[in-house]
Coordinates of C-alpha atoms in Angstrom, one line a residue:
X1 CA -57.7 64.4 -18.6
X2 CA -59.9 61.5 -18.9
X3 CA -60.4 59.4 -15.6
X4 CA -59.4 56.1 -18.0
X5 CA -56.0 57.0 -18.9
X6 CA -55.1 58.0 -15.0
X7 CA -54.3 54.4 -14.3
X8 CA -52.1 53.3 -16.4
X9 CA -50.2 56.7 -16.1
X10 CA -49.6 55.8 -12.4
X11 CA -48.6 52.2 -13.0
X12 CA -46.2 53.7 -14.9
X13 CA -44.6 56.0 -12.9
X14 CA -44.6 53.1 -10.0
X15 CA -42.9 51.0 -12.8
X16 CA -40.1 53.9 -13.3
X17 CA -39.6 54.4 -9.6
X18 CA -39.0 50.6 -9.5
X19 CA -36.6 50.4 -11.6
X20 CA -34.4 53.5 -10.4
X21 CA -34.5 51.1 -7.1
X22 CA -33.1 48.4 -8.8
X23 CA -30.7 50.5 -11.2
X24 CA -29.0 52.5 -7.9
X25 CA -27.8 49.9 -6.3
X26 CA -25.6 48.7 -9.3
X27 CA -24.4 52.0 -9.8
X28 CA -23.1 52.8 -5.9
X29 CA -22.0 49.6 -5.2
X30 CA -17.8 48.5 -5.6
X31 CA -16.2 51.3 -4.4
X32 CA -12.2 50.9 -4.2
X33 CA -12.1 47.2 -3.8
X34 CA -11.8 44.7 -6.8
X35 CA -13.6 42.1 -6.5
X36 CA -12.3 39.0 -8.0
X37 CA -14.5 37.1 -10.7
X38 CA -12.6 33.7 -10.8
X39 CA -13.3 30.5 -11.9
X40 CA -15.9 29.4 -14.5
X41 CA -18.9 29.1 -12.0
X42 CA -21.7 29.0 -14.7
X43 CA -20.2 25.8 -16.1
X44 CA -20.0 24.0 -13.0
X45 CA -22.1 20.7 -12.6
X46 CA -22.3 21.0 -16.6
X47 CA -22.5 16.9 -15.9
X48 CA -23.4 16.4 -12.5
X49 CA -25.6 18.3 -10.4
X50 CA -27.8 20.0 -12.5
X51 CA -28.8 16.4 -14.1
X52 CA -28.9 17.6 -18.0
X53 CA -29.7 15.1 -20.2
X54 CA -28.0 15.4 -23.6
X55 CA -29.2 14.8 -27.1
X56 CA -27.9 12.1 -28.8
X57 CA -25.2 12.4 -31.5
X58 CA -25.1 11.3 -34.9
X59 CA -22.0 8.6 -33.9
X60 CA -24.1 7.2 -30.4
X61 CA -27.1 6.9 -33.1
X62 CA -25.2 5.5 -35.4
X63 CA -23.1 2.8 -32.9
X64 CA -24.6 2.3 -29.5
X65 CA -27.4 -0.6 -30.2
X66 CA -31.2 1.1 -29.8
X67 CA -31.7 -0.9 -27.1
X68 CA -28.5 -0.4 -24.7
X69 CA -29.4 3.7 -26.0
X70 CA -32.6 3.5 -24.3
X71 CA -31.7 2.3 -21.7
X72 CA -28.5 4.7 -21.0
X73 CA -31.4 7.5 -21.2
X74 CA -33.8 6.1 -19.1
X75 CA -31.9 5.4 -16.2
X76 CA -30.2 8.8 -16.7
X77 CA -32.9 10.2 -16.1
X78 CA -34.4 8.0 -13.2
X79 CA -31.4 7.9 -11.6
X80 CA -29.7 11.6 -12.3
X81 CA -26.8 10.7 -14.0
X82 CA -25.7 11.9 -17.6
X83 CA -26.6 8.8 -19.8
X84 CA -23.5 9.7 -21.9
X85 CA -21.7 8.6 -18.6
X86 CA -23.4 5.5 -18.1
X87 CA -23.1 4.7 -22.5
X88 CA -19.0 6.2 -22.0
X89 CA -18.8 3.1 -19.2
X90 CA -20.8 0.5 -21.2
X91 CA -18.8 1.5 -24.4
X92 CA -15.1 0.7 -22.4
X93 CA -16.1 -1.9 -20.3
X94 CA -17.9 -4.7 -23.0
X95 CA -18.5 -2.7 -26.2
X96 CA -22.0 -2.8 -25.1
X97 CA -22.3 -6.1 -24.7
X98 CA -20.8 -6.7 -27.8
X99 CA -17.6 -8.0 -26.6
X100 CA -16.5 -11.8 -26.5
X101 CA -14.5 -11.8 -23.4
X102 CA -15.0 -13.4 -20.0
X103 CA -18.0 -11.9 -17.5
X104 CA -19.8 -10.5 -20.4
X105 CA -22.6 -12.8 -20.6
X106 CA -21.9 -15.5 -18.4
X107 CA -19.4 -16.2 -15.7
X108 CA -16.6 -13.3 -14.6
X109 CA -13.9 -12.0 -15.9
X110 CA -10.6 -12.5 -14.2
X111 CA -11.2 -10.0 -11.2
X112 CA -14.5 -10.9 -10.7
X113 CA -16.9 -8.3 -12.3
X114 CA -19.6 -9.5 -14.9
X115 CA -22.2 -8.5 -17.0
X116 CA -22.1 -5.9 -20.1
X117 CA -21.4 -3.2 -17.3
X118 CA -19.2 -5.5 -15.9
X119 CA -20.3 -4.9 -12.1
X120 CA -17.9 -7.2 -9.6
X121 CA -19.9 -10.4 -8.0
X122 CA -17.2 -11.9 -6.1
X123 CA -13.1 -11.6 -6.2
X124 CA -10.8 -8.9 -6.4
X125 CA -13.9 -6.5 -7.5
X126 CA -15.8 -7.8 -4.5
X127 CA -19.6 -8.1 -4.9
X128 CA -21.2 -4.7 -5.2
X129 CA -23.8 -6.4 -7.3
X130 CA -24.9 -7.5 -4.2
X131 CA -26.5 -11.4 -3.8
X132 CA -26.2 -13.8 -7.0
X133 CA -25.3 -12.9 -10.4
X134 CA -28.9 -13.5 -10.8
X135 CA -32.0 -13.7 -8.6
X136 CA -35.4 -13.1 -7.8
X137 CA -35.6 -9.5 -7.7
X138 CA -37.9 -9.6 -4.8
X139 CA -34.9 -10.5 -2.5
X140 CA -32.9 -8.1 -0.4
X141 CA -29.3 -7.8 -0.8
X142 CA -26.7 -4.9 -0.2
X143 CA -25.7 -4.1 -3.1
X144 CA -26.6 -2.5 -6.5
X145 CA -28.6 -5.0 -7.8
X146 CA -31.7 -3.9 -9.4
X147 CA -34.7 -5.3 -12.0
X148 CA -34.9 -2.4 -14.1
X149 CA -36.7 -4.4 -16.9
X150 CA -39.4 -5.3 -13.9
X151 CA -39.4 -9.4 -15.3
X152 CA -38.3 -10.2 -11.6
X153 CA -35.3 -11.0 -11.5
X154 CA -32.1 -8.7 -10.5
X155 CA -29.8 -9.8 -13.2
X156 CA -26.2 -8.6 -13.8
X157 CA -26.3 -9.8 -17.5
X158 CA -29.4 -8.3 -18.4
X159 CA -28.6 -4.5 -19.8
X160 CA -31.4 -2.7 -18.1
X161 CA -30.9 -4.2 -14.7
X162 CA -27.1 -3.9 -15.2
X163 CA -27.0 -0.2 -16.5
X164 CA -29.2 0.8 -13.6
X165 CA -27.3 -0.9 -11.1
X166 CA -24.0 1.0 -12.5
X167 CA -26.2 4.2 -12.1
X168 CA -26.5 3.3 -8.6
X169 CA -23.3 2.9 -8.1
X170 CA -21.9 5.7 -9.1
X171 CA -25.0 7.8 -7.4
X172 CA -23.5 6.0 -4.2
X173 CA -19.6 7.6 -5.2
X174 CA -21.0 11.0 -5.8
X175 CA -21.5 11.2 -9.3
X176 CA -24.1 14.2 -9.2
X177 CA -21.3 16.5 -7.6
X178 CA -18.0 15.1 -9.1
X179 CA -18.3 12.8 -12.2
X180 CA -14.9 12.2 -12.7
X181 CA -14.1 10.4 -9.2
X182 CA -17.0 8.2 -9.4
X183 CA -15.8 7.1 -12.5
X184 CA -12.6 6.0 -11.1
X185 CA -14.2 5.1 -8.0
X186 CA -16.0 2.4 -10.8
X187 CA -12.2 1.7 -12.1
X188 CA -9.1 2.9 -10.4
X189 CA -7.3 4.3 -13.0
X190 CA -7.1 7.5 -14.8
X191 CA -6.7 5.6 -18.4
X192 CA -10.4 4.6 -17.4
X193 CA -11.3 8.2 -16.9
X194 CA -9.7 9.6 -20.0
X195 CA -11.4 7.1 -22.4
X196 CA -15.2 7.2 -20.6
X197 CA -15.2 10.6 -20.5
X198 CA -14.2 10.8 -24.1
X199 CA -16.9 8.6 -25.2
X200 CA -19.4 10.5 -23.0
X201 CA -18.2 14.1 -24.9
X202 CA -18.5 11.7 -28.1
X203 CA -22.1 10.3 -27.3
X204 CA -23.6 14.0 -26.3
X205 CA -25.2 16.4 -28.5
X206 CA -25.8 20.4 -28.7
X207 CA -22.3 20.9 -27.6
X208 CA -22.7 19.2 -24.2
X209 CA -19.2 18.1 -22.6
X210 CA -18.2 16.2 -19.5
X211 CA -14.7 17.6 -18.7
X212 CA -11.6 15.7 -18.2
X213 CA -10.4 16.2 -14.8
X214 CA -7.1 14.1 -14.5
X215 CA -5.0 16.2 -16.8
X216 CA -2.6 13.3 -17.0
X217 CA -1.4 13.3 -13.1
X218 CA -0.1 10.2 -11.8
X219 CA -2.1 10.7 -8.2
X220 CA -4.9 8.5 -9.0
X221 CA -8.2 8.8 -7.3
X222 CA -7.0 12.4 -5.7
X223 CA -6.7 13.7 -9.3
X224 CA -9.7 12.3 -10.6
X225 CA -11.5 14.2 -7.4
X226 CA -9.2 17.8 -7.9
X227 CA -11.2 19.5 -10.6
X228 CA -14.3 17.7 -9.5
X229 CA -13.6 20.0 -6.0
X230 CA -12.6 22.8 -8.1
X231 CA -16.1 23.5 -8.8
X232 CA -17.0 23.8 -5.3
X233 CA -14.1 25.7 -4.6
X234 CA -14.4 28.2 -8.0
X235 CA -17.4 29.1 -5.8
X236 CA -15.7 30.0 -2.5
X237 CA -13.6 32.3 -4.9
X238 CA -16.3 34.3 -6.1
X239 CA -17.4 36.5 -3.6
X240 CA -13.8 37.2 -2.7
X241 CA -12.7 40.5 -2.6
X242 CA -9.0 42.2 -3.6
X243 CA -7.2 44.9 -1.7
X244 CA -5.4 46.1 -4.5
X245 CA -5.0 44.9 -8.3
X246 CA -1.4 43.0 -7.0
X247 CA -3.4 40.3 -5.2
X248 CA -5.9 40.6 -7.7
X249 CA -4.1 39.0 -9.8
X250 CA -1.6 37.1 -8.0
X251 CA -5.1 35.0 -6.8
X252 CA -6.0 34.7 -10.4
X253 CA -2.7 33.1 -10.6
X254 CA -3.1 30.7 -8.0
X255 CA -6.5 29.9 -8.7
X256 CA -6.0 29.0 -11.8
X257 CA -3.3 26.2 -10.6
X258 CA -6.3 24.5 -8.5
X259 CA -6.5 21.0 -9.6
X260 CA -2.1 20.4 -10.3
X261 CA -0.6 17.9 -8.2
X262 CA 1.6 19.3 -5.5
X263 CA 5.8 18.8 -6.3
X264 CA 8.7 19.0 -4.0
X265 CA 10.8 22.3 -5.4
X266 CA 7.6 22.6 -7.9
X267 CA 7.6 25.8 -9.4
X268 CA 5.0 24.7 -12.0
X269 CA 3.9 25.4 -14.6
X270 CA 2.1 21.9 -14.5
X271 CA 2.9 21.1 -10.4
X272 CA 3.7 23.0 -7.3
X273 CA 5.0 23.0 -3.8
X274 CA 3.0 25.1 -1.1
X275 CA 6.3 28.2 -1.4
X276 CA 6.7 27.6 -5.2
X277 CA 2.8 28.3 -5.5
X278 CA 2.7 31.7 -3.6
X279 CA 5.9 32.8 -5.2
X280 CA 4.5 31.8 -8.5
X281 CA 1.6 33.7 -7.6
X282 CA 3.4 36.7 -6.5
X283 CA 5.9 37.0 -9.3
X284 CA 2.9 37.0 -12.2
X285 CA 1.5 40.5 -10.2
X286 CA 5.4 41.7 -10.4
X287 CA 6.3 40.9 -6.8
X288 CA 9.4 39.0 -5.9
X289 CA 9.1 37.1 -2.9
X290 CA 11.8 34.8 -1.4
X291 CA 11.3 30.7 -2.7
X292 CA 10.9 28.8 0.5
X293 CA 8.6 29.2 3.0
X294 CA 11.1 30.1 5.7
X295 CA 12.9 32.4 3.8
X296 CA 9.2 34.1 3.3
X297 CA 8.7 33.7 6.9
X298 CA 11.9 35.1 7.9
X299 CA 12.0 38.1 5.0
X300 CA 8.2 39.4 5.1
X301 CA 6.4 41.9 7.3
X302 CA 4.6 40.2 9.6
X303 CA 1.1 41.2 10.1
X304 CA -1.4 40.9 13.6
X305 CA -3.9 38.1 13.1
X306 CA -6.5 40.9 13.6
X307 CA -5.3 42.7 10.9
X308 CA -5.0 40.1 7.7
X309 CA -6.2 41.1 4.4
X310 CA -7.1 38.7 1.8
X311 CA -3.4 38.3 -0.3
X312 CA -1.9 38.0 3.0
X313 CA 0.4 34.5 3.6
X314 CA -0.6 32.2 6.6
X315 CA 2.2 30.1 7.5
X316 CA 2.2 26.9 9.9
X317 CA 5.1 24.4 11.1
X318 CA 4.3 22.3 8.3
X319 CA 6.2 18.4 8.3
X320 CA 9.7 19.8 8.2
X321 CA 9.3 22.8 9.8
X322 CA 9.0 24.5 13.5
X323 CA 7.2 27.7 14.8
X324 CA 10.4 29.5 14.2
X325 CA 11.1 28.6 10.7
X326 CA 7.5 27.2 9.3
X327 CA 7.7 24.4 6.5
X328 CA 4.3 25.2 5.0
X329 CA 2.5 28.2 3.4
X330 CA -0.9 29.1 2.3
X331 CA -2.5 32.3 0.4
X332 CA -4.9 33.9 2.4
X333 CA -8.6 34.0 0.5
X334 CA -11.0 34.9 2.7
X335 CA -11.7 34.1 6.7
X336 CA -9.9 31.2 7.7
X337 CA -9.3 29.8 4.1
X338 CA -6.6 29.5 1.6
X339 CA -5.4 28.1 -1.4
X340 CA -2.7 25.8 -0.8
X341 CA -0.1 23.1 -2.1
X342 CA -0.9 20.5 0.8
X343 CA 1.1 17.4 0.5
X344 CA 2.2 14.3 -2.2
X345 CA -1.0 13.3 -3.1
X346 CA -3.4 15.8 -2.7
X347 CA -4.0 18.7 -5.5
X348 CA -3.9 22.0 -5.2
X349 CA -7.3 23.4 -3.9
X350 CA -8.7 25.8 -1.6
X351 CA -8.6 24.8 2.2
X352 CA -9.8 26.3 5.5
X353 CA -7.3 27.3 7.8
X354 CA -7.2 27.6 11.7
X355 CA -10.2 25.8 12.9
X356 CA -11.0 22.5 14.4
X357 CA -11.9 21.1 10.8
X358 CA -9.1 22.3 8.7
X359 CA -6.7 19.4 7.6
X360 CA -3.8 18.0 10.2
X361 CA -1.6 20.5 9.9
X362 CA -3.4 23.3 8.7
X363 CA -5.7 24.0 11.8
X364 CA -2.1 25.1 14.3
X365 CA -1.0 28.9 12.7
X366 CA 2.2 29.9 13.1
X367 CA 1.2 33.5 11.7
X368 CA 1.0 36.1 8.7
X369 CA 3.3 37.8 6.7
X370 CA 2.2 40.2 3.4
X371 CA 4.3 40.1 0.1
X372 CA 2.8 43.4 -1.2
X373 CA 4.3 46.8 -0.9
X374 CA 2.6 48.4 1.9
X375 CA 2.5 51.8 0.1
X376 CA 0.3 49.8 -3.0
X377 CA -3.0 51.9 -4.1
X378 CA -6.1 50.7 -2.8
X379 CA -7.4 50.6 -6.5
X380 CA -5.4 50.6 -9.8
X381 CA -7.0 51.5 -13.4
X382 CA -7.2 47.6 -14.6
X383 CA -6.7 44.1 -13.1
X384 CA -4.8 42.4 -16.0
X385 CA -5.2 38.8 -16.5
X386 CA -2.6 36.9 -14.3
X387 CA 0.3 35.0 -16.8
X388 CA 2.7 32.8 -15.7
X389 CA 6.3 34.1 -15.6
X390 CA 8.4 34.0 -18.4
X391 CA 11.8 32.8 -16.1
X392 CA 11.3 30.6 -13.1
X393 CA 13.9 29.2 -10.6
X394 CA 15.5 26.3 -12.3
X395 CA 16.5 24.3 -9.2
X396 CA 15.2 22.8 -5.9
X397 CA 14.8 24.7 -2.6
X398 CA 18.0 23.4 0.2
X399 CA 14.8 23.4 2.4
X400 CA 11.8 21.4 2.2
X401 CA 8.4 23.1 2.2

């Protein structure tokens, strides 16, 4: 054989032996366990954290003025923010300047904001500008004010320094990890959400979307922040790991609910209380559990705190409830977390459980109970997609949970 063609013959043969490492692994590993793929991870920070900067649409080309556009981009990028964002909050708040109203180019408007990003100096808005509407930019103030434009001055009607001090602003409320509170963080009200994020999806190119994380609850700044957390959460949920394919897909279930606004006697589709969601949960894998959560309490096996599997329900005394009859109920996800219906106020979401962090309430156990049959296989053919129930209790639990 000739000496030449030795070499690569043995860098093949590594190259082989390489890849049968790499190939094994994937086909020995996930024995009888199903491990649950929720959530839509790969989309998560779509307008946040990952800082992608979209093209421009034909309607921004078309209606956002060339020099407000630049601008928008610029500072997106200095800053990382989405500029659709910063163009959705220019478009709603002054029409880009265009606007004739109060506080757009001199002066304030009625609650004290001013400028085309209409940033509050004084008044009910208070002054986040920071300083004077206008002045030398060479003066420190706390607040957002900034000379973007570098013709020193820090000027609140001036796009460039206005846009980038709205940048900063919403940098400040988190905007990188959770897009949707800052905006209402910049506006308290979910109308404000709704119409900038629909004018950021409008302004952005290639297919590029900033979704809408209220879906029309009434619980303000908590809403705007669910589905923002959701993200965070979706990625708690991925490494976790089924028993069997009933709490496969009675988590599916429940995960999928993360973001509606908790309900006294909820039994959803669109809101829940903390029993309604577990029962919920239950009843899509074909389980019937009790409604409240002493009833679940009181009719469950309970299990040894040593011995919980994920599926499992931790229960806790809850408002309304006591040791002996808890008023509050969480599915078990994983060590010392959850996914729970917490109060009035606060979405659905995943929650730790147990621990000196875990919210009031939440870190005193009263103990664990499973819903599933205990003779249930350890695997099952399939894990079918979770569906809500086609019948659902019609009327209110006697018993608050």
């Amino acid at each position: 054989m000739n000496r030449r063609a030795i070499g690569p013959i043995i860098i093949g043969l590594m190259v082989i032996v390489l890849l049968a490492f790499l190939i094994v692994p994937m086909l020995v590993i996930g024995g009888g366990a199903l491990l649950f793929a929720g959530g839509n991870g790969a989309d998560c920070g779509t307008a946040g954290a990952n800082a992608v900067q979209p093209g421009v649409s034909t309607e921004a080309a078309n209606s956002v003025p060339a020099n407000y556009l630049k601008w928008f981009q610029k500072v997106g990028l200095q800053y990382n923010v989405s500029w659709t964002i910063l163009a959705g909050i220019g478009k709603v708040e002054s029409d880009d300047g265009r606007t004739t109203l109060p506080g757009v180019t001199t002066g304030q408007n009625g609650f004290g904001a001013a400028g085309p990003m209409q940033i509050g100096i004084e008044g009910a808005s208070t002054n986040a500008w920071g300083g004077t509407p206008d002045h030398p930019a060479s003066e420190v103030v706390d607040g957002v004010a900034t000379d973007e434009d570098g013709d020193g001055l820090a000027d609140v009607y001036d796009p460039a320094d206005a846009i980038a001090g709205a940048a900063k602003y919403l940098v400040a409320h988190g905007v990188q990890q959770n897009p949707a509170a800052a905006i209402f963080a910049y506006n308290h009200a979910d109308w404000y959400v709704q119409e900038v994020l629909n004018w950021a999806s409008t302004y952005a190119s290639g297919g590029f979307t900033i979704a809408d994380t209220t879906q029309g609850s009434d619980t303000g700044l908590a809403a705007a922040g669910a589905a923002g957390m959701q993200c965070t959460q979706e990625n708690q949920l991925s490494a976790f790991v089924a028993p069997n394919v009933i709490v496969n897909n009675a988590v599916n279930y429940a995960e999928a609910q993360l973001g509606k606004p908790y309900l006294w006697g909820g039994t959803g589709p669109s809101a829940f209380d903390c029993s309604g969601l577990v029962m919920e949960a239950y009843l899509s894998a074909g389980v019937n559990i009790p409604r409240t959560s002493q009833a679940q309490w009181l009719g469950l096996p309970h299990v040894p705190a040593n011995q919980v599997q994920n599926g499992d329900l931790v229960f806790f005394a809850g408002s309304d409830g006591t040791p002996t009859s808890p008023g509050h109920v969480g599915l078990v996800v994983g060590k010392n977390l959850m996914i729970e219906a917490y109060a009035v106020g606060t979405p659905i979401r995943v929650s730790s459980f147990g621990t000196a962090q875990s919210p009031p309430g939440d870190n005193m156990v009263v103990g664990f109970a499973q819903p599933w049959p205990a003779n249930t296989p350890a695997t099952a053919p399939t894990a079918t997609p979770a569906t809500a129930p086609t019948t659902a209790p019609t009327t209110a639990p006697t018993t608050a949970t």
